[in-house]
Coordinates of C-alpha atoms and ligand atoms in Angstrom, one line a residue:
X1 CA -6.2 1.9 -5.9
X2 CA -5.2 3.5 -2.6
X3 CA -5.1 7.3 -3.0
X4 CA -1.8 9.2 -2.3
X5 CA -1.3 10.2 1.3
X6 CA 0.3 13.3 2.9
X7 CA 2.4 10.9 4.9
X8 CA 4.2 9.8 1.8
X9 CA 7.6 11.3 1.0
X10 CA 7.9 13.1 -2.3
X11 CA 10.0 10.2 -3.6
X12 CA 7.1 7.8 -3.1
X13 CA 4.7 10.1 -5.0
X14 CA 7.1 9.8 -8.0
X15 CA 7.6 6.0 -8.0
X16 CA 6.5 4.0 -11.0
X17 CA 6.8 0.4 -9.7
X18 CA 7.3 -2.7 -11.8
X19 CA 4.2 -4.8 -12.5
X20 CA 5.0 -8.5 -12.4
X21 CA 3.0 -11.1 -14.3
X22 CA 0.0 -12.5 -12.5
X23 CA 0.7 -15.2 -9.9
X24 CA -2.8 -16.8 -9.8
X25 CA -4.2 -18.4 -6.7
X26 CA -6.3 -20.7 -8.9
X27 CA -4.9 -24.1 -9.4
X28 CA -5.0 -25.9 -12.7
X29 CA -4.2 -22.9 -14.8
X30 CA -1.6 -23.5 -17.6
X31 CA 0.8 -20.8 -16.4
X32 CA 2.9 -19.6 -19.3
X33 CA 3.2 -15.9 -18.3
X34 CA 6.2 -15.4 -16.1
X35 CA 9.0 -17.6 -17.6
X36 CA 9.4 -19.9 -14.6
X37 CA 10.8 -23.4 -15.3
X38 CA 7.9 -25.8 -16.1
X39 CA 9.7 -28.5 -14.2
X40 CA 10.3 -28.7 -10.4
X41 CA 13.8 -28.3 -9.1
X42 CA 16.2 -31.3 -8.6
X43 CA 15.1 -33.6 -5.8
X44 CA 18.6 -32.8 -4.3
X45 CA 17.5 -29.1 -3.9
X46 CA 14.4 -30.2 -1.9
X47 CA 16.5 -32.6 0.2
X48 CA 19.1 -29.8 0.9
X49 CA 16.4 -27.4 2.0
X50 CA 14.9 -30.0 4.3
X51 CA 18.2 -30.8 5.8
X52 CA 18.9 -27.0 6.4
X53 CA 15.5 -26.7 8.0
X54 CA 16.4 -29.3 10.5
X55 CA 19.4 -27.4 11.9
X56 CA 20.2 -23.9 12.9
X57 CA 17.1 -21.9 11.8
X58 CA 17.3 -20.0 15.1
X59 CA 20.6 -18.6 14.0
X60 CA 21.3 -16.0 11.3
X61 CA 22.6 -17.3 8.0
X62 CA 26.2 -16.7 6.8
X63 CA 25.9 -13.0 5.7
X64 CA 28.4 -13.5 2.8
X65 CA 26.9 -16.8 1.5
X66 CA 30.4 -18.1 1.4
X67 CA 29.8 -21.7 0.5
X68 CA 27.3 -20.8 -2.2
X69 CA 29.6 -18.2 -3.7
X70 CA 32.4 -20.8 -3.7
X71 CA 30.1 -23.4 -5.4
X72 CA 29.0 -20.9 -8.1
X73 CA 32.6 -19.7 -8.7
X74 CA 33.8 -23.3 -9.1
X75 CA 31.0 -24.0 -11.6
X76 CA 32.1 -21.1 -13.7
X77 CA 35.9 -21.4 -13.3
X78 CA 36.1 -18.1 -11.3
X79 CA 37.2 -17.2 -7.8
X80 CA 34.6 -16.6 -5.0
X81 CA 35.8 -13.0 -4.8
X82 CA 34.4 -12.5 -8.3
X83 CA 30.9 -13.7 -7.3
X84 CA 28.1 -11.8 -5.6
X85 CA 24.7 -13.3 -4.6
X86 CA 21.5 -11.6 -3.7
X87 CA 17.8 -12.2 -3.0
X88 CA 16.8 -12.7 -6.6
X89 CA 18.6 -11.2 -9.5
X90 CA 16.2 -8.2 -9.3
X91 CA 17.9 -7.3 -6.0
X92 CA 21.3 -7.8 -7.5
X93 CA 20.3 -5.5 -10.4
X94 CA 19.0 -2.9 -8.0
X95 CA 22.3 -2.9 -6.1
X96 CA 24.2 -2.7 -9.3
X97 CA 22.2 0.3 -10.5
X98 CA 22.9 2.0 -7.1
X99 CA 26.6 1.1 -7.1
X100 CA 27.5 1.9 -10.8
X101 CA 25.0 4.0 -12.6
X102 CA 24.5 7.1 -10.4
X103 CA 27.1 9.1 -12.3
X104 CA 26.5 12.8 -11.8
X105 CA 23.5 13.0 -14.1
X106 CA 25.0 11.1 -17.0
X107 CA 22.5 8.9 -18.7
X108 CA 22.4 5.1 -18.6
X109 CA 22.2 3.6 -22.1
X110 CA 19.6 0.9 -22.7
X111 CA 17.4 -0.6 -25.4
X112 CA 13.8 0.7 -25.8
X113 CA 12.4 -2.9 -25.7
X114 CA 14.0 -4.8 -22.8
X115 CA 13.3 -5.9 -19.2
X116 CA 11.1 -3.2 -17.9
X117 CA 12.6 -3.2 -14.4
X118 CA 15.6 -1.3 -15.7
X119 CA 13.5 1.8 -16.2
X120 CA 12.0 1.3 -12.7
X121 CA 15.4 1.3 -11.0
X122 CA 16.4 4.4 -13.0
X123 CA 13.2 6.0 -11.6
X124 CA 13.9 4.8 -8.0
X125 CA 17.5 6.2 -8.0
X126 CA 17.0 9.2 -10.3
X127 CA 19.3 7.9 -13.0
X128 CA 18.6 9.6 -16.4
X129 CA 18.2 7.3 -19.4
X130 CA 19.1 7.4 -23.0
X131 CA 16.7 4.8 -24.6
X132 CA 18.1 3.4 -27.9
X133 CA 15.7 1.8 -30.3
X134 CA 16.0 -1.9 -31.4
X135 CA 16.4 -2.2 -35.2
X136 CA 13.6 -3.1 -37.5
X137 CA 14.1 -6.8 -36.7
X138 CA 13.7 -6.1 -33.0
X139 CA 17.5 -6.7 -32.5
X140 CA 19.8 -4.7 -30.3
X141 CA 21.8 -2.3 -32.5
X142 CA 25.2 -2.3 -30.8
X143 CA 26.6 0.4 -33.0
X144 CA 23.9 2.7 -31.7
X145 CA 25.4 2.5 -28.3
X146 CA 28.4 4.6 -29.4
X147 CA 28.4 8.1 -28.0
X148 CA 29.7 11.3 -29.6
X149 CA 33.2 12.2 -28.1
X150 CA 33.0 14.1 -24.9
X151 CA 29.4 13.0 -24.1
X152 CA 29.3 11.3 -20.6
X153 CA 27.4 8.1 -20.0
X154 CA 26.6 6.4 -16.7
X155 CA 26.9 2.9 -18.2
X156 CA 25.1 0.3 -20.3
X157 CA 22.6 -2.3 -19.5
X158 CA 21.4 -5.1 -21.8
X159 CA 19.6 -8.4 -21.4
X160 CA 21.2 -11.2 -23.4
X161 CA 19.2 -12.9 -24.7
X162 CA 16.9 -9.9 -24.6
X163 CA 13.5 -9.9 -22.9
X164 CA 10.8 -10.1 -24.1
X165 CA 12.1 -10.7 -27.6
X166 CA 14.2 -13.8 -26.8
X167 CA 16.8 -12.7 -29.4
X168 CA 20.4 -13.2 -28.3
X169 CA 23.5 -11.1 -29.1
X170 CA 26.7 -12.8 -30.1
X171 CA 29.6 -12.5 -27.7
X172 CA 31.6 -10.4 -30.1
X173 CA 28.9 -7.7 -29.9
X174 CA 29.0 -7.8 -26.1
X175 CA 32.8 -7.2 -26.4
X176 CA 32.0 -4.3 -28.7
X177 CA 29.9 -2.7 -26.0
X178 CA 32.7 -3.3 -23.4
X179 CA 35.2 -1.6 -25.7
X180 CA 32.9 1.3 -26.5
X181 CA 32.6 2.2 -22.8
X182 CA 35.8 1.1 -21.0
X183 CA 35.3 3.7 -18.3
X184 CA 31.8 2.5 -17.4
X185 CA 30.2 -0.7 -16.2
X186 CA 28.4 -2.7 -18.9
X187 CA 25.8 -4.8 -17.2
X188 CA 24.8 -8.0 -19.1
X189 CA 21.7 -9.6 -17.6
X190 CA 21.8 -13.2 -18.6
X191 CA 18.6 -14.4 -17.0
X192 CA 17.9 -16.7 -20.0
X193 CA 21.4 -17.5 -21.3
X194 CA 21.2 -21.2 -20.3
X195 CA 18.6 -21.8 -23.0
X196 CA 20.9 -21.2 -25.9
X197 CA 22.6 -17.9 -25.5
X198 CA 26.3 -17.1 -25.4
X199 CA 27.5 -16.2 -21.9
X200 CA 29.9 -13.4 -21.2
X201 CA 31.0 -14.9 -17.8
X202 CA 34.2 -16.1 -19.3
X203 CA 35.1 -12.5 -20.3
X204 CA 35.1 -11.4 -16.6
X205 CA 38.9 -11.9 -16.2
X206 CA 39.6 -9.7 -19.3
X207 CA 37.2 -6.8 -18.8
X208 CA 37.2 -4.8 -15.5
X209 CA 34.0 -3.0 -16.6
X210 CA 31.9 -6.2 -17.2
X211 CA 29.2 -7.2 -14.7
X212 CA 27.2 -10.3 -15.7
X213 CA 24.0 -11.1 -13.8
X214 CA 22.4 -14.6 -13.6
X215 CA 19.2 -15.8 -11.9
X216 CA 18.3 -19.2 -10.5
X217 CA 14.6 -18.5 -11.2
X218 CA 14.6 -19.8 -14.8
X219 CA 17.0 -22.4 -15.9
X220 CA 17.6 -23.7 -12.3
X221 CA 13.9 -23.9 -11.5
X222 CA 13.9 -22.2 -8.1
X223 CA 12.0 -19.0 -8.6
X224 CA 10.4 -19.6 -5.2
X225 CA 13.8 -19.4 -3.4
X226 CA 14.8 -16.0 -4.8
X227 CA 18.5 -16.2 -5.6
X228 CA 20.4 -14.2 -8.1
X229 CA 24.2 -13.9 -8.9
X230 CA 26.6 -11.3 -10.3
X231 CA 30.0 -12.0 -11.8
X232 CA 32.7 -9.4 -12.1
X233 CA 36.2 -8.5 -11.1
X234 CA 36.8 -8.0 -7.4
X235 CA 36.4 -4.2 -7.3
X236 CA 32.9 -4.4 -8.8
X237 CA 31.9 -7.2 -6.4
X238 CA 33.2 -5.1 -3.5
X239 CA 31.0 -2.2 -4.5
X240 CA 28.0 -4.5 -4.6
X241 CA 28.9 -5.9 -1.2
X242 CA 29.1 -2.4 0.2
X243 CA 25.7 -1.6 -1.0
X244 CA 24.3 -4.9 0.3
X245 CA 25.8 -4.3 3.7
X246 CA 24.2 -0.9 3.8
X247 CA 20.8 -2.4 3.0
X248 CA 20.5 -5.9 4.4
X249 CA 23.3 -8.0 5.8
X250 CA 21.4 -11.3 5.4
X251 CA 19.6 -11.2 2.0
X252 CA 19.8 -15.0 1.5
X253 CA 18.3 -17.1 4.2
X254 CA 19.7 -20.6 5.2
X255 CA 17.2 -22.5 3.1
X256 CA 18.0 -20.4 0.0
X257 CA 21.7 -20.8 0.4
X258 CA 21.4 -24.6 0.9
X259 CA 18.9 -25.1 -2.0
X260 CA 20.9 -22.9 -4.4
X261 CA 24.1 -24.8 -3.8
X262 CA 22.3 -28.1 -4.5
X263 CA 20.9 -26.5 -7.7
X264 CA 24.4 -25.9 -9.0
X265 CA 25.7 -29.3 -7.8
X266 CA 23.1 -31.4 -9.7
X267 CA 24.5 -30.7 -13.1
X268 CA 22.9 -33.7 -14.8
X269 CA 19.4 -32.6 -13.8
X270 CA 20.1 -29.0 -14.9
X271 CA 21.3 -30.2 -18.3
X272 CA 18.4 -32.6 -18.8
X273 CA 15.7 -30.0 -18.0
X274 CA 17.2 -27.2 -20.0
X275 CA 17.6 -29.5 -23.0
X276 CA 13.9 -30.5 -22.6
X277 CA 12.8 -26.8 -22.6
X278 CA 14.9 -26.0 -25.7
X279 CA 13.4 -29.0 -27.4
X280 CA 9.9 -28.0 -26.6
X281 CA 10.6 -24.5 -27.7
X282 CA 11.5 -25.7 -31.2
X283 CA 8.3 -27.7 -31.4
X284 CA 6.2 -24.9 -30.1
X285 CA 7.7 -22.4 -32.6
X286 CA 6.9 -24.6 -35.5
X287 CA 3.3 -25.3 -34.4
X288 CA 2.7 -21.6 -33.7
X289 CA 3.9 -20.9 -37.2
X290 CA 1.5 -23.5 -38.5
X291 CA -1.3 -21.6 -36.8
X292 CA -0.2 -18.4 -38.7
X293 CA 1.9 -16.8 -36.0
X294 CA 5.1 -14.9 -36.8
X295 CA 7.6 -16.1 -34.1
X296 CA 10.9 -14.4 -33.3
X297 CA 13.9 -16.6 -33.1
X298 CA 14.2 -17.4 -29.4
X299 CA 17.3 -18.3 -27.4
X300 CA 15.2 -18.2 -24.2
X301 CA 12.6 -20.3 -22.4
X302 CA 9.8 -18.2 -24.0
X303 CA 8.7 -17.3 -27.5
X304 CA 7.6 -13.9 -28.7
X305 CA 4.9 -14.2 -31.3
X306 CA 2.2 -12.2 -33.2
X307 CA -0.7 -13.2 -35.3
X308 CA -1.4 -10.9 -38.2
X309 CA -5.1 -11.5 -38.0
X310 CA -5.7 -11.3 -34.2
X311 CA -5.2 -8.6 -31.5
X312 CA -2.8 -9.7 -28.8
X313 CA -4.7 -8.3 -25.8
X314 CA -7.8 -10.0 -27.1
X315 CA -6.1 -13.3 -27.6
X316 CA -4.5 -13.1 -24.1
X317 CA -7.9 -12.4 -22.5
X318 CA -9.6 -15.2 -24.3
X319 CA -6.8 -17.7 -23.5
X320 CA -7.2 -16.7 -19.8
X321 CA -10.9 -17.4 -19.9
X322 CA -9.9 -20.9 -20.9
X323 CA -7.3 -21.3 -18.2
X324 CA -4.1 -20.4 -20.1
X325 CA -2.0 -17.5 -18.9
X326 CA 0.4 -15.7 -21.3
X327 CA 1.8 -12.2 -21.2
X328 CA 1.6 -9.2 -23.5
X329 CA 2.9 -5.7 -23.2
X330 CA 1.1 -2.4 -23.8
X331 CA 4.1 -0.8 -25.4
X332 CA 4.7 0.7 -28.9
X333 CA 6.2 -1.7 -31.4
X334 CA 5.5 -4.9 -29.4
X335 CA 1.8 -4.4 -28.4
X336 CA 0.7 -7.1 -30.9
X337 CA 3.0 -9.8 -29.5
X338 CA 2.3 -12.5 -27.0
X339 CA 5.1 -13.7 -24.8
X340 CA 4.6 -17.3 -24.2
X341 CA 6.7 -19.3 -21.7
X342 CA 7.8 -22.7 -23.0
X343 CA 5.9 -25.2 -20.8
X344 CA 6.0 -29.0 -20.5
X345 CA 5.0 -30.8 -23.7
X346 CA 1.5 -31.3 -22.1
X347 CA 1.2 -27.5 -21.4
X348 CA 2.3 -26.6 -24.9
X349 CA -0.3 -29.0 -26.3
X350 CA -3.1 -27.3 -24.2
X351 CA -1.9 -23.9 -25.4
X352 CA -1.8 -24.9 -29.0
X353 CA -5.2 -26.7 -29.0
X354 CA -6.8 -23.7 -27.2
X355 CA -5.3 -21.3 -29.7
X356 CA -6.3 -23.4 -32.7
X357 CA -9.9 -23.3 -31.3
X358 CA -9.8 -19.5 -30.8
X359 CA -8.4 -18.8 -34.2
X360 CA -11.0 -20.9 -36.0
Ligands
LIG1 C1 13.2 -13.0 -14.6 C2 14.2 -12.0 -14.9 C3 14.9 -11.4 -13.9 C4 14.5 -11.6 -12.5 O1 15.0 -12.7 -11.9 P1 14.8 -13.0 -10.4 O2 16.1 -13.6 -10.0 O3 13.7 -13.9 -10.2 O4 14.6 -11.7 -9.6 C5 15.9 -10.5 -14.2 N1 16.1 -10.1 -15.5 C6 15.4 -10.6 -16.5 C7 15.7 -10.2 -17.9 C8 14.4 -11.6 -16.3 O5 13.6 -12.0 -17.2

């Protein structure tokens, strides 16, 4: 740890950064800790990146990622003016928090157990929070997002399916959130929606306060390219574009734009791999249950599981000693859960045989 320095601004002293899961330098680890796709991207993605590398790297990329935004819009039946892209969905989320949730000291509503970056952005931008507890089944309690009349809110953020529980909300409950707060943006982070959730993208034309965020890091298998997307009506996209152009005109490089387009174009590959992950998830869930784990119902590419007889931190450490990385969170209510990314069938087998050995 580097000690604080007098050169730092007061803001830096107060920052509480996000801590990502380990990206090990060791090869041969079974890496089930950061929810990447266990499969490589489509060969067409690699070919598109190679072609882009052959031409024009000395020139800046298209600052508006026009072709990519058109491809994404076509894929979802929207107009390119309803699509924003950024350098990973984390950057898209950061711009959205800046653009919509700084509302004269009113609090942002969010669940207590969710993607922990939301609280980090609130810290970065000085946005107060009203943290609402999940119910006893670790589900988002939508009715709890209602506010007493006259009480201002800055907006709402939820992940659907939620992270790290993997539990999805039905679309009707997303609509309930949109109707509870028609004057504020409701941000729905659908990082995992392609693994069995219900997407709100089709609601964009009906709700001017809806912003849906997607990532290409999970279901489209290009975490290494850093591409995220937001869907919303044009005024919301314009706000994000203003923030982007006040921060970095060229967040997506030429290789990322080309590779991301190809990832949307190879629909057959995308369908095949997400089906494989969902199939492995069902097998993994049953076999973890056979080992005595309680597994939450997941609509994501990970499972959230606890064993009544074993401490999660201890299990994670002993798995790591044997070359298997999983994640756990030092947070009340979920401290005894392991979050395990769904791997290839082979990776799932290594995890399960290692666990069986450790539990014996
Ligand atoms: C992985 C993840 C992200 C970040 O995705 P990137 O596009 O890789 O930045 C955002 N939200 C949730 C809920 C995630 O799990």
